[in-house]
mmCIF file of C-alpha atoms (C1' of nucleotides) in Angstrom:
data_model
loop_
_atom_site.group_PDB
_atom_site.id
_atom_site.type_symbol
_atom_site.label_atom_id
_atom_site.label_comp_id
_atom_site.label_asym_id
_atom_site.label_seq_id
_atom_site.Cartn_x
_atom_site.Cartn_y
_atom_site.Cartn_z
ATOM 1 C CA MET A 29 -16.897 40.621 57.602
ATOM 2 C CA LYS A 30 -14.075 42.869 58.741
ATOM 3 C CA ILE A 31 -10.486 41.747 58.654
ATOM 4 C CA SER A 32 -10.312 42.005 62.409
ATOM 5 C CA ASP A 33 -13.156 39.556 62.761
ATOM 6 C CA ALA A 34 -11.721 37.212 60.238
ATOM 7 C CA LEU A 35 -8.495 37.149 62.220
ATOM 8 C CA LEU A 36 -10.306 35.853 65.240
ATOM 9 C CA ASP A 37 -12.543 33.387 63.560
ATOM 10 C CA ASP A 38 -12.088 29.948 65.156
ATOM 11 C CA THR A 39 -11.623 28.054 62.028
ATOM 12 C CA GLU A 40 -9.393 30.469 60.278
ATOM 13 C CA LEU A 41 -7.310 30.983 63.299
ATOM 14 C CA ALA A 42 -7.066 27.192 63.813
ATOM 15 C CA ALA A 43 -5.891 26.727 60.253
ATOM 16 C CA ARG A 44 -3.317 29.381 60.416
ATOM 17 C CA LEU A 45 -1.994 28.149 63.690
ATOM 18 C CA ARG A 46 -1.852 24.654 62.397
ATOM 19 C CA LEU A 47 0.199 25.570 59.352
ATOM 20 C CA ALA A 48 2.483 27.890 61.263
ATOM 21 C CA VAL A 49 3.079 25.303 64.051
ATOM 22 C CA THR A 50 3.568 22.399 61.611
ATOM 23 C CA ARG A 51 6.098 24.283 59.553
ATOM 24 C CA LEU A 52 8.062 25.603 62.482
ATOM 25 C CA ALA A 53 8.040 22.127 64.015
ATOM 26 C CA ARG A 54 9.490 20.716 60.823
ATOM 27 C CA ARG A 55 12.122 23.285 60.708
ATOM 28 C CA LEU A 56 13.058 22.672 64.267
ATOM 29 C CA ARG A 57 13.182 18.986 63.620
ATOM 30 C CA GLN A 58 15.865 19.683 61.024
ATOM 31 C CA GLN A 59 17.649 21.815 63.524
ATOM 32 C CA THR A 60 18.065 18.568 65.526
ATOM 33 C CA ALA A 61 21.225 19.309 67.291
ATOM 34 C CA GLY A 62 23.309 16.203 68.272
ATOM 35 C CA GLU A 63 22.250 12.661 68.936
ATOM 36 C CA VAL A 64 19.102 13.381 70.960
ATOM 37 C CA SER A 65 15.881 13.611 68.971
ATOM 38 C CA GLN A 66 13.062 16.091 69.559
ATOM 39 C CA SER A 67 10.866 13.477 71.150
ATOM 40 C CA GLN A 68 13.564 12.428 73.513
ATOM 41 C CA VAL A 69 14.224 16.011 74.583
ATOM 42 C CA SER A 70 10.487 16.564 74.936
ATOM 43 C CA ALA A 71 10.154 13.513 77.099
ATOM 44 C CA LEU A 72 13.173 14.380 79.104
ATOM 45 C CA ALA A 73 11.736 17.829 79.761
ATOM 46 C CA SER A 74 8.463 16.307 80.887
ATOM 47 C CA VAL A 75 10.292 14.075 83.284
ATOM 48 C CA GLU A 76 12.083 17.021 84.698
ATOM 49 C CA ARG A 77 9.022 19.158 84.850
ATOM 50 C CA LEU A 78 6.603 16.599 86.315
ATOM 51 C CA GLY A 79 8.991 14.615 88.450
ATOM 52 C CA PRO A 80 9.376 10.827 88.657
ATOM 53 C CA LEU A 81 6.727 9.294 86.275
ATOM 54 C CA THR A 82 5.762 5.867 85.146
ATOM 55 C CA LEU A 83 6.220 4.984 81.566
ATOM 56 C CA GLY A 84 2.492 4.880 81.004
ATOM 57 C CA GLU A 85 2.067 8.320 82.529
ATOM 58 C CA LEU A 86 4.803 9.642 80.304
ATOM 59 C CA ALA A 87 3.336 8.114 77.243
ATOM 60 C CA ALA A 88 0.027 9.812 78.031
ATOM 61 C CA VAL A 89 1.622 13.125 78.710
ATOM 62 C CA GLU A 90 3.717 12.985 75.563
ATOM 63 C CA ARG A 91 0.802 11.626 73.519
ATOM 64 C CA VAL A 92 2.654 8.681 72.221
ATOM 65 C CA GLN A 93 1.930 4.944 72.505
ATOM 66 C CA PRO A 94 3.554 2.946 75.223
ATOM 67 C CA PRO A 95 5.955 1.097 72.851
ATOM 68 C CA SER A 96 7.200 4.328 71.589
ATOM 69 C CA MET A 97 7.898 5.608 75.034
ATOM 70 C CA THR A 98 9.746 2.380 75.817
ATOM 71 C CA ARG A 99 12.092 3.216 73.010
ATOM 72 C CA ILE A 100 12.448 6.817 73.850
ATOM 73 C CA ILE A 101 13.358 6.128 77.465
ATOM 74 C CA ALA A 102 15.635 3.287 76.406
ATOM 75 C CA ALA A 103 17.617 5.826 74.388
ATOM 76 C CA LEU A 104 17.621 8.407 77.199
ATOM 77 C CA GLU A 105 18.718 5.765 79.656
ATOM 78 C CA GLU A 106 21.532 4.549 77.247
ATOM 79 C CA ALA A 107 22.616 8.212 76.948
ATOM 80 C CA GLY A 108 22.675 8.413 80.837
ATOM 81 C CA LEU A 109 20.083 11.220 80.910
ATOM 82 C CA VAL A 110 17.408 9.388 82.781
ATOM 83 C CA GLU A 111 17.329 6.718 85.557
ATOM 84 C CA ARG A 112 14.726 3.948 85.832
ATOM 85 C CA THR A 113 13.646 2.440 89.215
ATOM 86 C CA VAL A 114 11.194 -0.465 89.695
ATOM 87 C CA ASP A 115 8.394 0.093 92.128
ATOM 88 C CA GLU A 116 8.990 -2.075 95.176
ATOM 89 C CA ARG A 117 5.304 -2.833 95.835
ATOM 90 C CA ASP A 118 4.271 -3.363 92.203
ATOM 91 C CA ARG A 119 7.241 -4.635 90.296
ATOM 92 C CA ARG A 120 5.400 -4.189 86.954
ATOM 93 C CA ILE A 121 5.736 -0.431 87.340
ATOM 94 C CA ALA A 122 8.921 1.481 86.297
ATOM 95 C CA ARG A 123 9.457 5.006 87.339
ATOM 96 C CA VAL A 124 11.744 7.460 85.497
ATOM 97 C CA LYS A 125 13.600 10.478 86.727
ATOM 98 C CA THR A 126 16.337 12.692 85.351
ATOM 99 C CA THR A 127 19.934 12.193 86.194
ATOM 100 C CA VAL A 128 22.270 15.084 86.891
ATOM 101 C CA ALA A 129 23.553 14.615 83.374
ATOM 102 C CA GLY A 130 19.973 14.836 82.156
ATOM 103 C CA GLN A 131 19.449 18.115 83.905
ATOM 104 C CA ARG A 132 22.698 19.493 82.598
ATOM 105 C CA PHE A 133 21.697 18.381 79.077
ATOM 106 C CA LEU A 134 18.449 20.312 79.435
ATOM 107 C CA GLU A 135 20.285 23.475 80.573
ATOM 108 C CA ARG A 136 22.576 23.221 77.569
ATOM 109 C CA SER A 137 19.604 22.510 75.242
ATOM 110 C CA ARG A 138 18.113 25.871 76.456
ATOM 111 C CA SER A 139 21.109 27.873 75.533
ATOM 112 C CA ARG A 140 22.458 25.806 72.608
ATOM 113 C CA LYS A 141 19.891 23.589 70.882
ATOM 114 C CA ASN A 142 17.356 26.449 70.813
ATOM 115 C CA ALA A 143 19.912 28.818 69.171
ATOM 116 C CA TYR A 144 17.960 28.964 66.000
ATOM 117 C CA LEU A 145 14.751 30.062 67.541
ATOM 118 C CA ALA A 146 16.419 32.291 70.081
ATOM 119 C CA ALA A 147 18.230 34.068 67.267
ATOM 120 C CA ARG A 148 15.000 34.748 65.518
ATOM 121 C CA VAL A 149 13.333 35.840 68.770
ATOM 122 C CA ARG A 150 16.182 38.175 69.470
ATOM 123 C CA THR A 151 15.407 40.260 66.365
ATOM 124 C CA MET A 152 11.803 40.821 67.568
ATOM 125 C CA SER A 153 10.476 43.715 69.497
ATOM 126 C CA VAL A 154 9.657 43.419 73.168
ATOM 127 C CA GLU A 155 6.032 43.544 72.232
ATOM 128 C CA ASP A 156 6.298 40.662 69.837
ATOM 129 C CA ARG A 157 8.193 38.568 72.298
ATOM 130 C CA ALA A 158 5.519 39.271 74.852
ATOM 131 C CA VAL A 159 2.879 37.988 72.422
ATOM 132 C CA LEU A 160 4.832 34.880 71.737
ATOM 133 C CA ALA A 161 5.384 34.278 75.438
ATOM 134 C CA ARG A 162 1.676 34.570 76.086
ATOM 135 C CA ALA A 163 0.959 32.336 73.103
ATOM 136 C CA ALA A 164 3.373 29.723 74.464
ATOM 137 C CA THR A 165 1.408 29.728 77.686
ATOM 138 C CA LEU A 166 -1.948 29.311 75.784
ATOM 139 C CA LEU A 167 -0.606 26.443 73.729
ATOM 140 C CA GLU A 168 0.630 24.713 76.804
ATOM 141 C CA GLN A 169 -2.773 25.075 78.398
ATOM 142 C CA LEU A 170 -4.480 23.987 75.251
ATOM 143 C CA LEU A 171 -2.665 20.713 75.397
ATOM 144 C CA GLU A 172 -2.915 20.173 79.158
ATOM 145 C CA GLY A 173 -6.641 20.939 79.203
ATOM 146 C CA GLU A 174 -7.836 18.135 77.041
ATOM 147 C CA GLU A 175 -10.036 15.332 78.418
ATOM 148 C CA MET B 17 15.403 38.800 87.723
ATOM 149 C CA LYS B 18 11.704 39.413 87.749
ATOM 150 C CA ILE B 19 9.237 36.890 86.420
ATOM 151 C CA SER B 20 8.160 39.324 83.713
ATOM 152 C CA ASP B 21 11.745 39.628 82.561
ATOM 153 C CA ALA B 22 12.234 35.822 82.566
ATOM 154 C CA LEU B 23 9.233 35.422 80.373
ATOM 155 C CA LEU B 24 10.697 37.602 77.722
ATOM 156 C CA ASP B 25 14.269 36.176 77.887
ATOM 157 C CA ASP B 26 15.234 35.021 74.452
ATOM 158 C CA THR B 27 16.487 31.608 75.376
ATOM 159 C CA GLU B 28 13.639 30.747 77.836
ATOM 160 C CA LEU B 29 11.046 31.875 75.414
ATOM 161 C CA ALA B 30 12.687 29.941 72.600
ATOM 162 C CA ALA B 31 12.712 26.828 74.772
ATOM 163 C CA ARG B 32 9.104 27.165 75.759
ATOM 164 C CA LEU B 33 8.001 27.861 72.242
ATOM 165 C CA ARG B 34 9.906 24.870 70.909
ATOM 166 C CA LEU B 35 8.319 22.493 73.378
ATOM 167 C CA ALA B 36 4.825 23.878 72.928
ATOM 168 C CA VAL B 37 5.089 23.900 69.184
ATOM 169 C CA THR B 38 6.675 20.504 69.010
ATOM 170 C CA ARG B 39 4.030 18.846 71.166
ATOM 171 C CA LEU B 40 1.163 20.597 69.396
ATOM 172 C CA ALA B 41 2.522 19.560 66.071
ATOM 173 C CA ARG B 42 2.811 15.922 67.259
ATOM 174 C CA ARG B 43 -0.769 16.061 68.499
ATOM 175 C CA LEU B 44 -1.986 17.552 65.271
ATOM 176 C CA ARG B 45 -0.088 14.907 63.246
ATOM 177 C CA GLN B 46 -2.050 12.261 65.165
ATOM 178 C CA GLN B 47 -5.219 14.112 64.258
ATOM 179 C CA THR B 48 -4.273 13.275 60.644
ATOM 180 C CA ALA B 49 -7.637 13.199 59.052
ATOM 181 C CA GLY B 50 -7.836 10.912 56.036
ATOM 182 C CA GLU B 51 -5.215 9.829 53.532
ATOM 183 C CA VAL B 52 -3.492 13.153 53.052
ATOM 184 C CA SER B 53 -0.428 13.808 55.393
ATOM 185 C CA GLN B 54 0.398 17.002 57.063
ATOM 186 C CA SER B 55 3.248 17.615 54.634
ATOM 187 C CA GLN B 56 0.993 17.190 51.748
ATOM 188 C CA VAL B 57 -1.534 19.485 53.039
ATOM 189 C CA SER B 58 1.166 22.054 53.882
ATOM 190 C CA ALA B 59 2.540 21.865 50.343
ATOM 191 C CA LEU B 60 -0.962 22.017 48.850
ATOM 192 C CA ALA B 61 -1.634 25.188 50.872
ATOM 193 C CA SER B 62 1.549 26.732 49.673
ATOM 194 C CA VAL B 63 0.685 26.000 46.084
ATOM 195 C CA GLU B 64 -2.679 27.674 46.649
ATOM 196 C CA ARG B 65 -1.237 30.645 48.470
ATOM 197 C CA LEU B 66 1.752 31.287 46.228
ATOM 198 C CA GLY B 67 0.290 30.314 42.884
ATOM 199 C CA PRO B 68 1.880 27.980 40.353
ATOM 200 C CA LEU B 69 5.319 27.081 41.504
ATOM 201 C CA THR B 70 8.183 24.939 40.237
ATOM 202 C CA LEU B 71 9.058 21.843 42.343
ATOM 203 C CA GLY B 72 12.275 23.421 43.347
ATOM 204 C CA GLU B 73 10.633 26.540 44.604
ATOM 205 C CA LEU B 74 8.112 24.483 46.460
ATOM 206 C CA ALA B 75 10.756 22.427 48.172
ATOM 207 C CA ALA B 76 12.550 25.679 49.229
ATOM 208 C CA VAL B 77 9.303 27.170 50.606
ATOM 209 C CA GLU B 78 8.464 23.925 52.472
ATOM 210 C CA ARG B 79 12.003 23.410 53.643
ATOM 211 C CA VAL B 80 12.294 19.925 52.373
ATOM 212 C CA GLN B 81 14.738 18.429 49.879
ATOM 213 C CA PRO B 82 13.762 18.109 46.214
ATOM 214 C CA PRO B 83 13.300 14.240 46.247
ATOM 215 C CA SER B 84 10.789 14.709 49.179
ATOM 216 C CA MET B 85 8.846 17.299 47.182
ATOM 217 C CA THR B 86 8.768 14.915 44.254
ATOM 218 C CA ARG B 87 7.103 12.373 46.360
ATOM 219 C CA ILE B 88 4.667 14.800 48.019
ATOM 220 C CA ILE B 89 3.610 16.236 44.708
ATOM 221 C CA ALA B 90 3.290 12.734 43.284
ATOM 222 C CA ALA B 91 0.868 11.819 46.013
ATOM 223 C CA LEU B 92 -1.139 15.122 45.601
ATOM 224 C CA GLU B 93 -1.346 14.508 41.833
ATOM 225 C CA GLU B 94 -2.455 10.888 42.295
ATOM 226 C CA ALA B 95 -5.142 12.235 44.663
ATOM 227 C CA GLY B 96 -6.182 14.677 41.904
ATOM 228 C CA LEU B 97 -5.479 17.692 44.123
ATOM 229 C CA VAL B 98 -2.777 19.358 42.075
ATOM 230 C CA GLU B 99 -1.869 19.446 38.433
ATOM 231 C CA ARG B 100 1.559 19.513 36.874
ATOM 232 C CA THR B 101 2.430 21.341 33.650
ATOM 233 C CA VAL B 102 5.815 21.268 31.828
ATOM 234 C CA ASP B 103 7.340 24.554 30.968
ATOM 235 C CA GLU B 104 7.229 24.972 27.224
ATOM 236 C CA ARG B 105 10.514 26.898 26.937
ATOM 237 C CA ASP B 106 12.515 24.798 29.381
ATOM 238 C CA ARG B 107 11.183 21.279 29.439
ATOM 239 C CA ARG B 108 13.167 20.402 32.574
ATOM 240 C CA ILE B 109 10.963 22.579 34.635
ATOM 241 C CA ALA B 110 7.566 21.390 36.045
ATOM 242 C CA ARG B 111 5.016 23.738 37.549
ATOM 243 C CA VAL B 112 2.307 22.789 39.954
ATOM 244 C CA LYS B 113 -1.048 24.403 40.590
ATOM 245 C CA THR B 114 -4.129 23.353 42.540
ATOM 246 C CA THR B 115 -7.059 21.683 40.874
ATOM 247 C CA VAL B 116 -10.655 22.558 41.741
ATOM 248 C CA ALA B 117 -10.644 19.378 43.882
ATOM 249 C CA GLY B 118 -7.558 20.557 45.584
ATOM 250 C CA GLN B 119 -9.134 23.920 46.492
ATOM 251 C CA ARG B 120 -12.231 22.119 47.733
ATOM 252 C CA PHE B 121 -10.056 19.813 49.784
ATOM 253 C CA LEU B 122 -8.467 22.892 51.475
ATOM 254 C CA GLU B 123 -11.775 24.387 52.239
ATOM 255 C CA ARG B 124 -12.880 21.149 53.819
ATOM 256 C CA SER B 125 -9.605 20.999 55.681
ATOM 257 C CA ARG B 126 -10.256 24.351 57.252
ATOM 258 C CA SER B 127 -13.653 23.373 58.583
ATOM 259 C CA ARG B 128 -13.100 19.686 59.233
ATOM 260 C CA LYS B 129 -9.444 18.698 59.639
ATOM 261 C CA ASN B 130 -8.841 21.617 62.008
ATOM 262 C CA ALA B 131 -11.799 20.744 64.185
ATOM 263 C CA TYR B 132 -9.536 19.711 67.019
ATOM 264 C CA LEU B 133 -7.790 23.070 67.229
ATOM 265 C CA ALA B 134 -10.863 25.033 66.453
ATOM 266 C CA ALA B 135 -12.706 23.442 69.276
ATOM 267 C CA ARG B 136 -9.972 24.298 71.683
ATOM 268 C CA VAL B 137 -9.771 27.928 70.365
ATOM 269 C CA ARG B 138 -13.496 28.234 70.684
ATOM 270 C CA THR B 139 -13.205 27.827 74.439
ATOM 271 C CA MET B 140 -10.801 30.767 74.675
ATOM 272 C CA SER B 141 -11.457 34.345 75.409
ATOM 273 C CA VAL B 142 -11.454 36.955 72.578
ATOM 274 C CA GLU B 143 -8.220 38.287 74.105
ATOM 275 C CA ASP B 144 -6.487 34.930 74.058
ATOM 276 C CA ARG B 145 -7.533 34.261 70.485
ATOM 277 C CA ALA B 146 -6.043 37.684 69.524
ATOM 278 C CA VAL B 147 -2.829 36.718 71.176
ATOM 279 C CA LEU B 148 -2.735 33.396 69.151
ATOM 280 C CA ALA B 149 -3.671 35.270 65.903
ATOM 281 C CA ARG B 150 -0.758 37.712 66.450
ATOM 282 C CA ALA B 151 1.482 34.813 67.339
ATOM 283 C CA ALA B 152 0.557 32.893 64.191
ATOM 284 C CA THR B 153 1.550 36.014 62.172
ATOM 285 C CA LEU B 154 4.807 36.185 64.028
ATOM 286 C CA LEU B 155 5.618 32.606 63.467
ATOM 287 C CA GLU B 156 4.808 32.930 59.766
ATOM 288 C CA GLN B 157 7.174 35.953 59.540
ATOM 289 C CA LEU B 158 9.822 34.069 61.601
ATOM 290 C CA LEU B 159 9.986 31.423 58.990
ATOM 291 C CA GLU B 160 9.584 33.633 55.913
ATOM 292 C CA GLY B 161 12.304 35.898 57.140
ATOM 293 C CA GLU B 162 15.200 33.492 56.769
ATOM 294 C CA GLU B 163 17.422 33.733 53.862
ATOM 295 C "C1'" DT C 10 -7.946 -12.197 84.319
ATOM 296 C "C1'" DA C 11 -6.249 -7.451 84.178
ATOM 297 C "C1'" DT C 12 -2.387 -4.444 83.862
ATOM 298 C "C1'" DT C 13 2.429 -2.524 82.890
ATOM 299 C "C1'" DG C 14 5.731 -2.583 79.985
ATOM 300 C "C1'" DT C 15 8.529 -4.956 76.082
ATOM 301 C "C1'" DT C 16 9.544 -7.157 71.642
ATOM 302 C "C1'" DA C 17 8.524 -8.046 66.850
ATOM 303 C "C1'" DT C 18 7.253 -6.019 62.779
ATOM 304 C "C1'" DA C 19 5.637 -2.743 59.378
ATOM 305 C "C1'" DC C 20 4.598 1.838 57.764
ATOM 306 C "C1'" DT C 21 5.389 6.814 56.935
ATOM 307 C "C1'" DC C 22 8.207 10.461 56.153
ATOM 308 C "C1'" DT C 23 12.565 12.325 55.016
ATOM 309 C "C1'" DA C 24 17.246 12.377 53.519
ATOM 310 C "C1'" DT C 25 21.530 11.504 50.550
ATOM 311 C "C1'" DA C 26 23.498 9.615 46.401
ATOM 312 C "C1'" DA C 27 23.207 8.393 41.848
ATOM 313 C "C1'" DC C 28 20.782 8.995 37.690
ATOM 314 C "C1'" DT C 29 17.911 10.960 33.494
ATOM 315 C "C1'" DA C 30 16.587 14.624 30.502
ATOM 316 C "C1'" DT C 31 17.104 18.847 29.138
ATOM 317 C "C1'" DA C 32 19.638 23.005 28.386
ATOM 318 C "C1'" DT D 16 28.961 21.117 31.829
ATOM 319 C "C1'" DA D 17 25.125 22.731 34.615
ATOM 320 C "C1'" DT D 18 20.439 22.416 36.110
ATOM 321 C "C1'" DA D 19 15.549 20.415 37.274
ATOM 322 C "C1'" DG D 20 13.721 16.726 38.651
ATOM 323 C "C1'" DT D 21 13.486 11.575 39.511
ATOM 324 C "C1'" DT D 22 14.675 6.969 41.189
ATOM 325 C "C1'" DA D 23 17.052 3.960 44.494
ATOM 326 C "C1'" DT D 24 18.090 3.262 48.998
ATOM 327 C "C1'" DA D 25 18.590 3.988 53.925
ATOM 328 C "C1'" DG D 26 17.508 5.899 58.467
ATOM 329 C "C1'" DA D 27 14.463 8.015 61.942
ATOM 330 C "C1'" DG D 28 10.355 7.752 64.410
ATOM 331 C "C1'" DT D 29 5.989 5.905 65.340
ATOM 332 C "C1'" DA D 30 2.196 2.483 65.397
ATOM 333 C "C1'" DT D 31 -0.243 -2.026 66.007
ATOM 334 C "C1'" DA D 32 -0.002 -6.677 67.429
ATOM 335 C "C1'" DA D 33 1.646 -10.271 70.185
ATOM 336 C "C1'" DC D 34 4.121 -11.242 74.327
ATOM 337 C "C1'" DA D 35 6.151 -11.483 79.278
ATOM 338 C "C1'" DA D 36 5.925 -10.443 83.921
ATOM 339 C "C1'" DT D 37 3.446 -9.245 87.762
ATOM 340 C "C1'" DA D 38 -0.644 -8.455 90.326
#
DNA sequence: TATTGTTATACTCTATAACTATA
DNA sequence: TATAGTTATAGAGTATAACAATA
């Protein structure tokens, strides 16, 4: 088997991806800038990206259990980054949307909390950045596409 | 600014990468097959890849604090996946290497615990896989490259 | 009864601080 | 005194189970 084949082997590629992604995620978790956790930022970004969502929908999107999302949203609400509104027709349902402060926070995140990764990316060639950009898209699709 | 430029912007790319990586890592953590945690598998893989290492070296490679590595290695040792040996000349130093069982475990990991990712990768085109393979390499370098 | 979300509780992982033993 | 590693303890973050409110 040639090296070029080995590099594209499903299992090998999956293993390498998993290690790389897991390590980088741990590193980024340590980078945790400020009082807002990774999960909270991720949820906040989903709310911004997908618009007003119910807690259940958010939990599904973020792949966490409902009680976890309750806590995440409670923290974001306390920080003034999201706003909850009860559905008028079905008062069991709560919808979440970003506040202006939440949107500003995300903007700052993109230029400040990602400084670590951005600094690393900045040292890369345009070609390498293009690869990472395409990979990011693929990883997004990979997660969206399931079941 | 053209879309193609935006895609290669340091900050935007970093933000997208972070979200994608964080989400995938969380998804993979849930996939946690069996009694061996992500961190343990990651450490075990490093031991296999880099050969016999001291606990301190391992902690540095894995970007965790020494007490965390102590616990990780204790768990791996209890599971019979690694073996510790005390340095004869300096009895403060403990070195860790994989056992046969540890190597077998990693082999199984690659074909079983990564099933989720591998299944997703399998649906991708050869071109997309090549992108992910290159991205994996870049992410590895990104982490290795820091001081 | 079924569904949406919450509260209570416990577990896992990691960190910091204090300690042991070796040098 | 300095260093390698461990033990003690605490803090996030998440999960499962039991519950409350609404339909």
